[in-house]
Coordinates of C-alpha atoms in Angstrom, one line a residue:
Chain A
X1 CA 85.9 82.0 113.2
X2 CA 86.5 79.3 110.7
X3 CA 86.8 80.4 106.7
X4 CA 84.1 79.0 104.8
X5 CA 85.1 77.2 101.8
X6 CA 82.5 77.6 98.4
X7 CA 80.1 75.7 97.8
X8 CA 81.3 75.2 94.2
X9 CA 85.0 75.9 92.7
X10 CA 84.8 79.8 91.7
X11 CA 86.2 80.5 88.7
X12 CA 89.0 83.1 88.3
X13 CA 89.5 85.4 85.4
X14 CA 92.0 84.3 82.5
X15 CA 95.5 84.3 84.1
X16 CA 98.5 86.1 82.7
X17 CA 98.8 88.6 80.2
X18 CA 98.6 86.8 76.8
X19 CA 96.1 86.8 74.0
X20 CA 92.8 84.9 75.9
X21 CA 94.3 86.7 79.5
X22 CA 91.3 89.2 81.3
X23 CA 94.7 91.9 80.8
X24 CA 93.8 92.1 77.1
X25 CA 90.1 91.5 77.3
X26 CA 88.6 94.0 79.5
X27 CA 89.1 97.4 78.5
X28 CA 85.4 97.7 78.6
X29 CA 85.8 97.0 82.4
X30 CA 88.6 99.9 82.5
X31 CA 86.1 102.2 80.8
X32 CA 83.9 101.6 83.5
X33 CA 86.2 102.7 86.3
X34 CA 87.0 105.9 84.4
X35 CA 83.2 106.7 83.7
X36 CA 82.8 106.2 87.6
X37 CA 85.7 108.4 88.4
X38 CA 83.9 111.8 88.9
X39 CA 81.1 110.1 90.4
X40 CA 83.4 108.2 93.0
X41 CA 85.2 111.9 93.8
X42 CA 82.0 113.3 94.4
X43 CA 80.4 110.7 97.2
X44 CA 84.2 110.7 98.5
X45 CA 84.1 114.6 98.6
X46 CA 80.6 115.0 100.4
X47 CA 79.7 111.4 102.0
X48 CA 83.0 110.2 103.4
X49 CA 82.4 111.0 107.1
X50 CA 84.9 109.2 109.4
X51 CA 84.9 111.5 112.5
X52 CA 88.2 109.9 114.2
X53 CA 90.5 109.3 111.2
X54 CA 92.8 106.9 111.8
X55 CA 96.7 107.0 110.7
X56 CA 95.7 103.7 108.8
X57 CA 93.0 104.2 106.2
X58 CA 92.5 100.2 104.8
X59 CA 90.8 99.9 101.2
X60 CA 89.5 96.9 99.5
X61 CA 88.8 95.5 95.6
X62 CA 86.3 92.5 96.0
X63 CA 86.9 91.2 92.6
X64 CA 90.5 92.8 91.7
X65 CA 91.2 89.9 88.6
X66 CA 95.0 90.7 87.8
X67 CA 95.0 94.4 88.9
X68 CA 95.5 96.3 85.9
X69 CA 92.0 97.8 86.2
X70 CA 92.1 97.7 89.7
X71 CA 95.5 100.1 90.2
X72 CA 93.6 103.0 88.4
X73 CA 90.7 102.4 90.2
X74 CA 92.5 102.4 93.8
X75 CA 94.5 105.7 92.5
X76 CA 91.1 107.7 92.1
X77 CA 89.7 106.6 95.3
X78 CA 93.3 107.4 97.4
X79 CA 93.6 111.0 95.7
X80 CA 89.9 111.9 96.4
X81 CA 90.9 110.7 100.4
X82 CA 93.8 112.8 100.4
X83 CA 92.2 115.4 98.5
X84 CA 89.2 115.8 101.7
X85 CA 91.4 115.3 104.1
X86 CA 94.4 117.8 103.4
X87 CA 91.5 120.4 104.0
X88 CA 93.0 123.1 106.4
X89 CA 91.0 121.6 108.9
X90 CA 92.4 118.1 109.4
X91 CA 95.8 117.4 109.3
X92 CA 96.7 114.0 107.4
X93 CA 100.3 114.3 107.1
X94 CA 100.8 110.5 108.4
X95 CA 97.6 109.0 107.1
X96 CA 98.7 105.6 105.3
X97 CA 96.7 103.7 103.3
X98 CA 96.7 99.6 103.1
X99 CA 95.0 98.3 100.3
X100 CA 93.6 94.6 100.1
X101 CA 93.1 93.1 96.2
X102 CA 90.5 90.5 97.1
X103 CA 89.4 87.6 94.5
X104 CA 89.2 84.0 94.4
X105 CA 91.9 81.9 95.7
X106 CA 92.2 80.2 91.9
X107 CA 93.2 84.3 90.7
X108 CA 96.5 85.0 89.1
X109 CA 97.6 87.5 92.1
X110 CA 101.2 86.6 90.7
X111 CA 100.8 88.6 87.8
X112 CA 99.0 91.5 89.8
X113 CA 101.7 91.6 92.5
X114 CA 104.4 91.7 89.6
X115 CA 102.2 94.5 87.8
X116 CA 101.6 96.8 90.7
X117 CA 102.8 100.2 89.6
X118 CA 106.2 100.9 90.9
X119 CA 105.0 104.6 92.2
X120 CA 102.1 103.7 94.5
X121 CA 101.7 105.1 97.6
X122 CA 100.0 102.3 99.6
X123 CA 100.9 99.4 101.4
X124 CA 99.5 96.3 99.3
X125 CA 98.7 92.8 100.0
X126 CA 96.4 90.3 98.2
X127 CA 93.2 88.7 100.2
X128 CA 92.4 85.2 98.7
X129 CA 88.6 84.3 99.0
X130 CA 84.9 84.2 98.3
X131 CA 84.0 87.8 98.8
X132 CA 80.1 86.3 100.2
X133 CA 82.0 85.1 103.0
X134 CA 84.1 87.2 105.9
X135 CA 87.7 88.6 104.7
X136 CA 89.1 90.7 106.5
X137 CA 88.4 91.5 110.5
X138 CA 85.7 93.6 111.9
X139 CA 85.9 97.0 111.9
X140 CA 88.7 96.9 109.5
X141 CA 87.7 98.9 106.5
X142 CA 87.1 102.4 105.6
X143 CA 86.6 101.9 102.1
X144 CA 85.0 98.7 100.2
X145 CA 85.0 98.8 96.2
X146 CA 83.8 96.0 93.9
X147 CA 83.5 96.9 89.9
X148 CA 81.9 94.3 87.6
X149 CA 82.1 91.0 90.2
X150 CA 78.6 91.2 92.5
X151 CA 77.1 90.2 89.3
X152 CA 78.9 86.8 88.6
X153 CA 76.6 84.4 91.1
X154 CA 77.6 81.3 93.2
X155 CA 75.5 79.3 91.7
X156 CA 73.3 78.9 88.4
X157 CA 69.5 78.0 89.9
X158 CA 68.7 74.9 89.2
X159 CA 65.2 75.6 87.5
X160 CA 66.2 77.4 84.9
X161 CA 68.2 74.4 83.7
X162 CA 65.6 71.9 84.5
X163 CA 63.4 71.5 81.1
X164 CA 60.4 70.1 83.0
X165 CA 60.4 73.3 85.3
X166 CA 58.1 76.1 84.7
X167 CA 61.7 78.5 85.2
X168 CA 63.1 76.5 82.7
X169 CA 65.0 79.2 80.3
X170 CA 64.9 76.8 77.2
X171 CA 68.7 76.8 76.6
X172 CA 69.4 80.1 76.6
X173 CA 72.0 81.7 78.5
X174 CA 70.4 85.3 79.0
X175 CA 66.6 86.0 80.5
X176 CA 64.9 88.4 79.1
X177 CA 61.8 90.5 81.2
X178 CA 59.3 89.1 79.5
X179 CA 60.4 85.4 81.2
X180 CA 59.4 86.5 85.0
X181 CA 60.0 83.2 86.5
X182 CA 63.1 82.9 84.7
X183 CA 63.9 86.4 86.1
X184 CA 62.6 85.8 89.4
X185 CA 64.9 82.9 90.1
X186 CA 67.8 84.5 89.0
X187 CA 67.1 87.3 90.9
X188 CA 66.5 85.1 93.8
X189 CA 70.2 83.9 93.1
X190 CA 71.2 87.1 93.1
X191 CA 69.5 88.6 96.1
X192 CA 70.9 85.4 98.2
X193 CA 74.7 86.0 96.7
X194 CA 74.4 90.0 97.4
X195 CA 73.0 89.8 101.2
X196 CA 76.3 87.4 102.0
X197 CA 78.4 89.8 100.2
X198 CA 76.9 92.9 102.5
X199 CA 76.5 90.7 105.5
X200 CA 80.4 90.4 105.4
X201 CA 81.2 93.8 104.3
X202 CA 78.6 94.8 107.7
X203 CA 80.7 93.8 109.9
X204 CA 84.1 94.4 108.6
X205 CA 83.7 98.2 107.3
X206 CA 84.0 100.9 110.1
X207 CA 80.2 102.3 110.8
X208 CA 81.8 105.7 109.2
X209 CA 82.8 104.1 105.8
X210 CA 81.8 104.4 101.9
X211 CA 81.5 101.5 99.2
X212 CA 81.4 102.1 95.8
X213 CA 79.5 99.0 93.6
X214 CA 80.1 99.5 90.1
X215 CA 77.2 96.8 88.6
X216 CA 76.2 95.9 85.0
X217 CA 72.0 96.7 84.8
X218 CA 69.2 96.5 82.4
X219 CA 68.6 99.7 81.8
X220 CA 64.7 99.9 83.1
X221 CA 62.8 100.7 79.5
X222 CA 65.3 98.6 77.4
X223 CA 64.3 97.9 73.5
X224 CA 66.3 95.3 72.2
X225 CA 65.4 96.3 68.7
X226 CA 66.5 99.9 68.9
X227 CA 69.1 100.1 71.8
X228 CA 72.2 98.3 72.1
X229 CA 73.2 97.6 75.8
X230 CA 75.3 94.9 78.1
X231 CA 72.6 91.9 76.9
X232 CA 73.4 93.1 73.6
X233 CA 76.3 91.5 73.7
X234 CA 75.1 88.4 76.0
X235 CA 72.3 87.5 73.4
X236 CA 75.0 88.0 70.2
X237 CA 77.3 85.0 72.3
X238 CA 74.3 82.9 73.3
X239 CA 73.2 83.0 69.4
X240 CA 76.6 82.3 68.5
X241 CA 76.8 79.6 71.1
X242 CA 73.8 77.9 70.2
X243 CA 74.5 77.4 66.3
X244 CA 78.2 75.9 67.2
X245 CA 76.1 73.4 69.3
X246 CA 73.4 72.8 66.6
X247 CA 77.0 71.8 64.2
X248 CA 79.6 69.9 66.5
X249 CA 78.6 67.9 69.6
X250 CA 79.9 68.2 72.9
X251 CA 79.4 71.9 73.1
X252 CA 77.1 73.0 75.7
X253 CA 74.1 75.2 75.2
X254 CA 74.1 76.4 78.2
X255 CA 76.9 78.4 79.9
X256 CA 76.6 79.9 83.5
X257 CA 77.5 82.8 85.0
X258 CA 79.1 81.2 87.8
X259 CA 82.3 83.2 88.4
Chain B
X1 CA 105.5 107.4 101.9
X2 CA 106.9 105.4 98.2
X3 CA 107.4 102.1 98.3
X4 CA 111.3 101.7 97.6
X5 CA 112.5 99.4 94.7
X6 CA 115.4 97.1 95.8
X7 CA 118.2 98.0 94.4
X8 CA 119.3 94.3 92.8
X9 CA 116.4 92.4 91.4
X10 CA 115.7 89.7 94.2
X11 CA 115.3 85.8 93.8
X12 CA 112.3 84.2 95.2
X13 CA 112.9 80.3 96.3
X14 CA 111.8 78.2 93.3
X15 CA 108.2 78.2 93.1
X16 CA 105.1 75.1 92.5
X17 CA 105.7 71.8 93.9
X18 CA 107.2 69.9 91.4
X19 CA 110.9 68.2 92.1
X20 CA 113.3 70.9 92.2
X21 CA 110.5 73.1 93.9
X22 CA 111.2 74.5 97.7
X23 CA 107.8 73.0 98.3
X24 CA 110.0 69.3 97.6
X25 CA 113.3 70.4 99.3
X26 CA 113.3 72.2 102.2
X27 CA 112.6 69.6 104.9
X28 CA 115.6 70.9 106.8
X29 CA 113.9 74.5 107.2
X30 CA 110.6 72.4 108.1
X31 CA 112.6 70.8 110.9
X32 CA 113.9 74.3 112.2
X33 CA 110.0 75.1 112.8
X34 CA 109.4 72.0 114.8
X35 CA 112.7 72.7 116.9
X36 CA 112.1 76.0 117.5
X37 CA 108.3 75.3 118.6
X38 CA 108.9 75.1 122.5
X39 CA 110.9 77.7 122.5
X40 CA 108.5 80.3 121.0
X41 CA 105.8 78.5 122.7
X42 CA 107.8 79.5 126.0
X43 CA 108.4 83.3 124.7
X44 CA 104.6 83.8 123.7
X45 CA 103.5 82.6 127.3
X46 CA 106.3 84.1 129.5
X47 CA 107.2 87.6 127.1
X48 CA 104.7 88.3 125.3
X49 CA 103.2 91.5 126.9
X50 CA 100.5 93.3 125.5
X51 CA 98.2 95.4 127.8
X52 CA 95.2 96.4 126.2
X53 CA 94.6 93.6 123.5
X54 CA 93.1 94.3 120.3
X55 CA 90.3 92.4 118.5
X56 CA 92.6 92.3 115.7
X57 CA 96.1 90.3 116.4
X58 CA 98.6 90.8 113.6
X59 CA 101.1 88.2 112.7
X60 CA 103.8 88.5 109.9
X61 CA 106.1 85.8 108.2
X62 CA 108.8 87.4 106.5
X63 CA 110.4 85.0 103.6
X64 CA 107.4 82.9 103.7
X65 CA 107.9 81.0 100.0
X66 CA 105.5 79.1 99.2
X67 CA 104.0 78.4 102.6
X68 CA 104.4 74.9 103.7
X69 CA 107.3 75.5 106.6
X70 CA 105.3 78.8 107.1
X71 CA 101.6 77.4 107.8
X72 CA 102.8 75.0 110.8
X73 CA 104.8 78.3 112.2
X74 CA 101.3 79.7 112.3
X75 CA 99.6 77.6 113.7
X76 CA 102.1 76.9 116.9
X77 CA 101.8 80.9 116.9
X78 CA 98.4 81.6 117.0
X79 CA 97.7 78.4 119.5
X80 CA 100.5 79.5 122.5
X81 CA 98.9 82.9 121.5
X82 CA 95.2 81.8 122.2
X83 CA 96.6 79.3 125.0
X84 CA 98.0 82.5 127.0
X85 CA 95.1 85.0 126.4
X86 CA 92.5 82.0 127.1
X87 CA 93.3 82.7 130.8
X88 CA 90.4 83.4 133.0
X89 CA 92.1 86.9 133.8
X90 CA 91.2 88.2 129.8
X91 CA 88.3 87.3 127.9
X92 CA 89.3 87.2 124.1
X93 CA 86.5 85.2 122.7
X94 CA 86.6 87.6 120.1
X95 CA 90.4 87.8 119.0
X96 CA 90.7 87.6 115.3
X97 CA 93.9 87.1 114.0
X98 CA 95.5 88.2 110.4
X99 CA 98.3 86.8 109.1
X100 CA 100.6 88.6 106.4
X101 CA 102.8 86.1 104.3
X102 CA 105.6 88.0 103.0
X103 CA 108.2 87.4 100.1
X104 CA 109.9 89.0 97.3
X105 CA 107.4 90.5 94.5
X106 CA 108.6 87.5 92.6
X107 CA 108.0 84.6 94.9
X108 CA 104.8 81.9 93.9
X109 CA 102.8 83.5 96.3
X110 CA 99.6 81.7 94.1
X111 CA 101.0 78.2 94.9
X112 CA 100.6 79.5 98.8
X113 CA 97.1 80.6 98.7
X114 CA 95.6 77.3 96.9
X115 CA 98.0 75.3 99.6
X116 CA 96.3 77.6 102.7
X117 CA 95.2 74.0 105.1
X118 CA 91.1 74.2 104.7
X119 CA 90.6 74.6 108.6
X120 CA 92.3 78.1 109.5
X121 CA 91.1 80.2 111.9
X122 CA 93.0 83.9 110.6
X123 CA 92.5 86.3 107.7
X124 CA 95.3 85.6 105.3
X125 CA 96.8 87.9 103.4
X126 CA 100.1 88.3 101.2
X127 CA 102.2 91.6 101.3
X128 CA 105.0 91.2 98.3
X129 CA 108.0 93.0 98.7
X130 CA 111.8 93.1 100.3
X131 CA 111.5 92.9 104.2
X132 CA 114.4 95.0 104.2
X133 CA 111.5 98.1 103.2
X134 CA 108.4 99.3 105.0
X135 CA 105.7 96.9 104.3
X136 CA 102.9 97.4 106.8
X137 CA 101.6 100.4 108.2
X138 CA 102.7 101.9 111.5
X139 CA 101.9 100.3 114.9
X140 CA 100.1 97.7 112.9
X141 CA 102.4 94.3 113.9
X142 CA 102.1 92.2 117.2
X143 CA 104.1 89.1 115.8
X144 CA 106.7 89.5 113.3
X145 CA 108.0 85.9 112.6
X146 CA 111.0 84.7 110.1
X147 CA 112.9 81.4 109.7
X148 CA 115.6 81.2 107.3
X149 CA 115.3 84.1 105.1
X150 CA 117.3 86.7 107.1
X151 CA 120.8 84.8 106.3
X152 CA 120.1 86.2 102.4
X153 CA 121.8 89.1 101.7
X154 CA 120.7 92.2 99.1
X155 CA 124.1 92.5 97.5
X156 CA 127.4 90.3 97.5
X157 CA 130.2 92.9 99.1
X158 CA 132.7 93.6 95.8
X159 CA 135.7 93.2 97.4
X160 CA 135.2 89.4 98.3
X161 CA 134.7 89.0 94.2
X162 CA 137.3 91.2 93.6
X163 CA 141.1 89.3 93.3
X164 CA 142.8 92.4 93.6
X165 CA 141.6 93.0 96.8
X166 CA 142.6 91.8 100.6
X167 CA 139.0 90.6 101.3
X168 CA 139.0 88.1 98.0
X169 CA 137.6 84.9 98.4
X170 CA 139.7 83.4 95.8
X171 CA 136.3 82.2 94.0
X172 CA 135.1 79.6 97.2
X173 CA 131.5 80.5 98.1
X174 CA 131.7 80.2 101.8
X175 CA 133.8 82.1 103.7
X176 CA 135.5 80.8 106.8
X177 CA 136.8 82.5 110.4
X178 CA 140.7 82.3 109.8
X179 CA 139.9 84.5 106.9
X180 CA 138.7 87.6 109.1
X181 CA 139.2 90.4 105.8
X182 CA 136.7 88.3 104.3
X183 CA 134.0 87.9 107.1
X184 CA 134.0 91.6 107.8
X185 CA 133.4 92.4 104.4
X186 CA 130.4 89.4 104.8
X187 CA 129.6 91.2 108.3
X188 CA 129.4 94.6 107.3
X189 CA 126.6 93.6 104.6
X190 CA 124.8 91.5 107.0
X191 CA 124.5 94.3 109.3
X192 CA 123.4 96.8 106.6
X193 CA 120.5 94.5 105.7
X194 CA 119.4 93.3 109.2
X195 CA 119.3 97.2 110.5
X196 CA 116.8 98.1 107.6
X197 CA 114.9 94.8 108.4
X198 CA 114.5 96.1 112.1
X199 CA 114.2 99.3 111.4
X200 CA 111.4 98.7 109.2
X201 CA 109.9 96.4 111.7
X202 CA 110.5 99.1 114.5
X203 CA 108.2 101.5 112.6
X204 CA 105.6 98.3 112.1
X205 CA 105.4 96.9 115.4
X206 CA 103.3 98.1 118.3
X207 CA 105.1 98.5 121.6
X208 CA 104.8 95.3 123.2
X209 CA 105.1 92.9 120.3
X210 CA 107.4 90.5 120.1
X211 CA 109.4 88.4 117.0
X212 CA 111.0 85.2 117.0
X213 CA 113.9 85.0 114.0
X214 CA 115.4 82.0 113.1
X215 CA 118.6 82.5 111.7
X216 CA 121.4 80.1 110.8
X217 CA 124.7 80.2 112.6
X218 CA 128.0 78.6 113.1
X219 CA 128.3 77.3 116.5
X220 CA 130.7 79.8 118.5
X221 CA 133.7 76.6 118.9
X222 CA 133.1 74.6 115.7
X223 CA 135.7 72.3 114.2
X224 CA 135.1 71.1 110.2
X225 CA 137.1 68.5 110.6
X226 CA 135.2 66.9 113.2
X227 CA 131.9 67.9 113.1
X228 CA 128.8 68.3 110.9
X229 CA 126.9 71.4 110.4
X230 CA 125.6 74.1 108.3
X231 CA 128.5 75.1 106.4
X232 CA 129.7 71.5 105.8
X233 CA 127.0 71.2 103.5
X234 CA 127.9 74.5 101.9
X235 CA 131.5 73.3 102.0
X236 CA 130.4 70.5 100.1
X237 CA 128.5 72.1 97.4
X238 CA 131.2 74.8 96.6
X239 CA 133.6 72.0 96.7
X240 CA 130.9 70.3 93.5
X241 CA 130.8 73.9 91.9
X242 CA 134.3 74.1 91.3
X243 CA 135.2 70.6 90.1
X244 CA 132.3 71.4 87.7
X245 CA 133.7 74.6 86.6
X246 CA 137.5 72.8 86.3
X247 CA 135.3 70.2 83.8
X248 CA 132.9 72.8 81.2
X249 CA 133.1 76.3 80.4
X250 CA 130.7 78.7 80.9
X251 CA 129.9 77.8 84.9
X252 CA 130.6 80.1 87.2
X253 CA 132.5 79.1 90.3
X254 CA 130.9 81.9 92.9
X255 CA 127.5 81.4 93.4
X256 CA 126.3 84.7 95.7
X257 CA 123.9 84.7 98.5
X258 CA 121.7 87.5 97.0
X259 CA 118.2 86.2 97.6

């Protein structure tokens, strides 16, 4: 087994915890862990179905940035385990949980390792790496969570950027439904980018184990005009975007959502 | 199981790789690797003894820094390791091994992932903390590995900084034999911190592991005046320290071995 290297540089989240830092720009990602919360308890409570627990119960963040939203995320999934398994019918007294914070090898882990909480109850260690390729060893993990990362591709298609193709997406740096090749090619992106990432998880999870995949969507009857969702927010900076480009040169009109 | 906070805050070797980095002077701990090669490479074939092996082989460097001395000491690890299980006797085609590079919460542990050599063959990983605590879980370990880091001690005994007291060390930062008050005091710290590092290894470490320390030492007969060794060159710099401090103000003239 030989690590893969990308095929292009990944691009971390901001590092540290100043002004432009992911720290202070991503409470919208903390809201999503804590509107996943009873939702994660529940498939934990009822799903969860490792027959021979182990003493050493491993977890994993595929996408952890510089922790803070990953600490309370790993605290909910931990007390829902302990929670199931201090039943009266399994005892857990010496259960142990190691937990991996995975991103790419360009993330600040400095500022997550010197952030951890100084209570947790977990042994900790940071797992540099593309996520679309193998981590950890087989049959390793009982517990695989990833919140807003599968979304972030490897690669922007070339098509869409290619003004002479029929996916060409004019500039813009959102697709809306009613472009399906645009769409389609994304999504082709995205289907080849989401198979390596489950390919990998296949054969390191334990056959008994649980992931929880917390995704941005399109909701599937979206109006633009009446509803204000995620591509809300993507059209607003691709707007904003393009008239800085029509005033000052040098600024690309095209951003990608290569992480 | 809580993680335990050290009780002094902990230095990390100085971090990047600019010039006063450990990255651009430690080539005397570098050459401890390569002379200690044969000898582990003779331990791993003739001691190491473990009957049913795992898929999974866990190695551990504790005091790693930022890598550099600690990636060669892998690799001669994981090759006498795969040299000795390549026997005809055991199949391990599929032996995967992870490697945990451990160091205080504070050490640069972001400069060692983006200098992790492109061809490994192991999972890496990066467990912060003092080795002197649990880090891993239970039964987990099969190598534990350290080279220069165990000589650092959590706390400098009082007494040696105290002048009113028989251990004193009348402000010289190395301590020599003929003044046995101050050794034990030295000694009885040095065996407090080693006995929490193996007992937290003890716990770690399956059965039929095996670890390979590298410690400095004074040679059993050794004579200052006539021959060069470790503590000459500590020798030496105390001698620096305290013609500096006779000079300015403000510098102190006992530097501790806290890491």
């Amino acid at each position: 087994m030989t690590h893969m290297r990308p095929k292009l540089p990944l691009h971390a989240m901001n590092a540290g915890d100043g002004p432009h830092s992911y720290v202070q720009n991503s409470s919208y990602q903390r809201g999503v862990v804590d509107v996943a919360k009873p939702e994660i308890e529940e498939e934990i409570a009822t799903k969860l179905d490792i027959k021979n627990l182990p003493n050493r119960f491993c977890i994993a963040d595929f996408g952890c940035s510089t922790g803070h939203n990953s600490f309370p995320a790993i605290q909910i999934i931990t007390e829902a385990i302990n929670q199931k398994y201090k039943s009266p019918k399994i005892t857990s007294e010496s259960l142990e949980f190691s937990v991996f914070f995975n991103d790419v090898i360009t993330n600040d882990f400095d500022t997550l390792f010197r952030s951890l909480p100084p209570d947790i109850h977990y042994h900790a260690a940071a797992v540099p790496g593309d996520f679309h390729c193998r981590l950890l060893p087989e049959y390793s993990l009982h517990f695989a969570y990833s919140s807003w990362s599968l979304q972030w591709l490897t690669a922007v298609p070339e098509a869409v950027a290619d003004s002479g193709s029929p996916e060409w997406n004019k500039g813009e740096i959102l697709y809306s439904r009613d472009r399906k090749e645009v769409c389609d090619a994304y999504l082709d992106q995205f289907e080849k980018d989401i198979e390596s990432f489950l390919e990998s998880r296949a054969v390191e999870m334990v056959s008994e184990g649980l992931m929880a995949l917390l995704v941005p969507a399109v909701p599937d009857f979206w109006n633009p005009e009446s509803e204000y969702t995620i591509p809300s927010d993507v059209n607003l900076l691709g707007s904003c975007l393009v008239d800085m480009a029509e005033k000052v040169t040098n600024i690309p009109t095209t951003i990608s959502c290569v992480k």
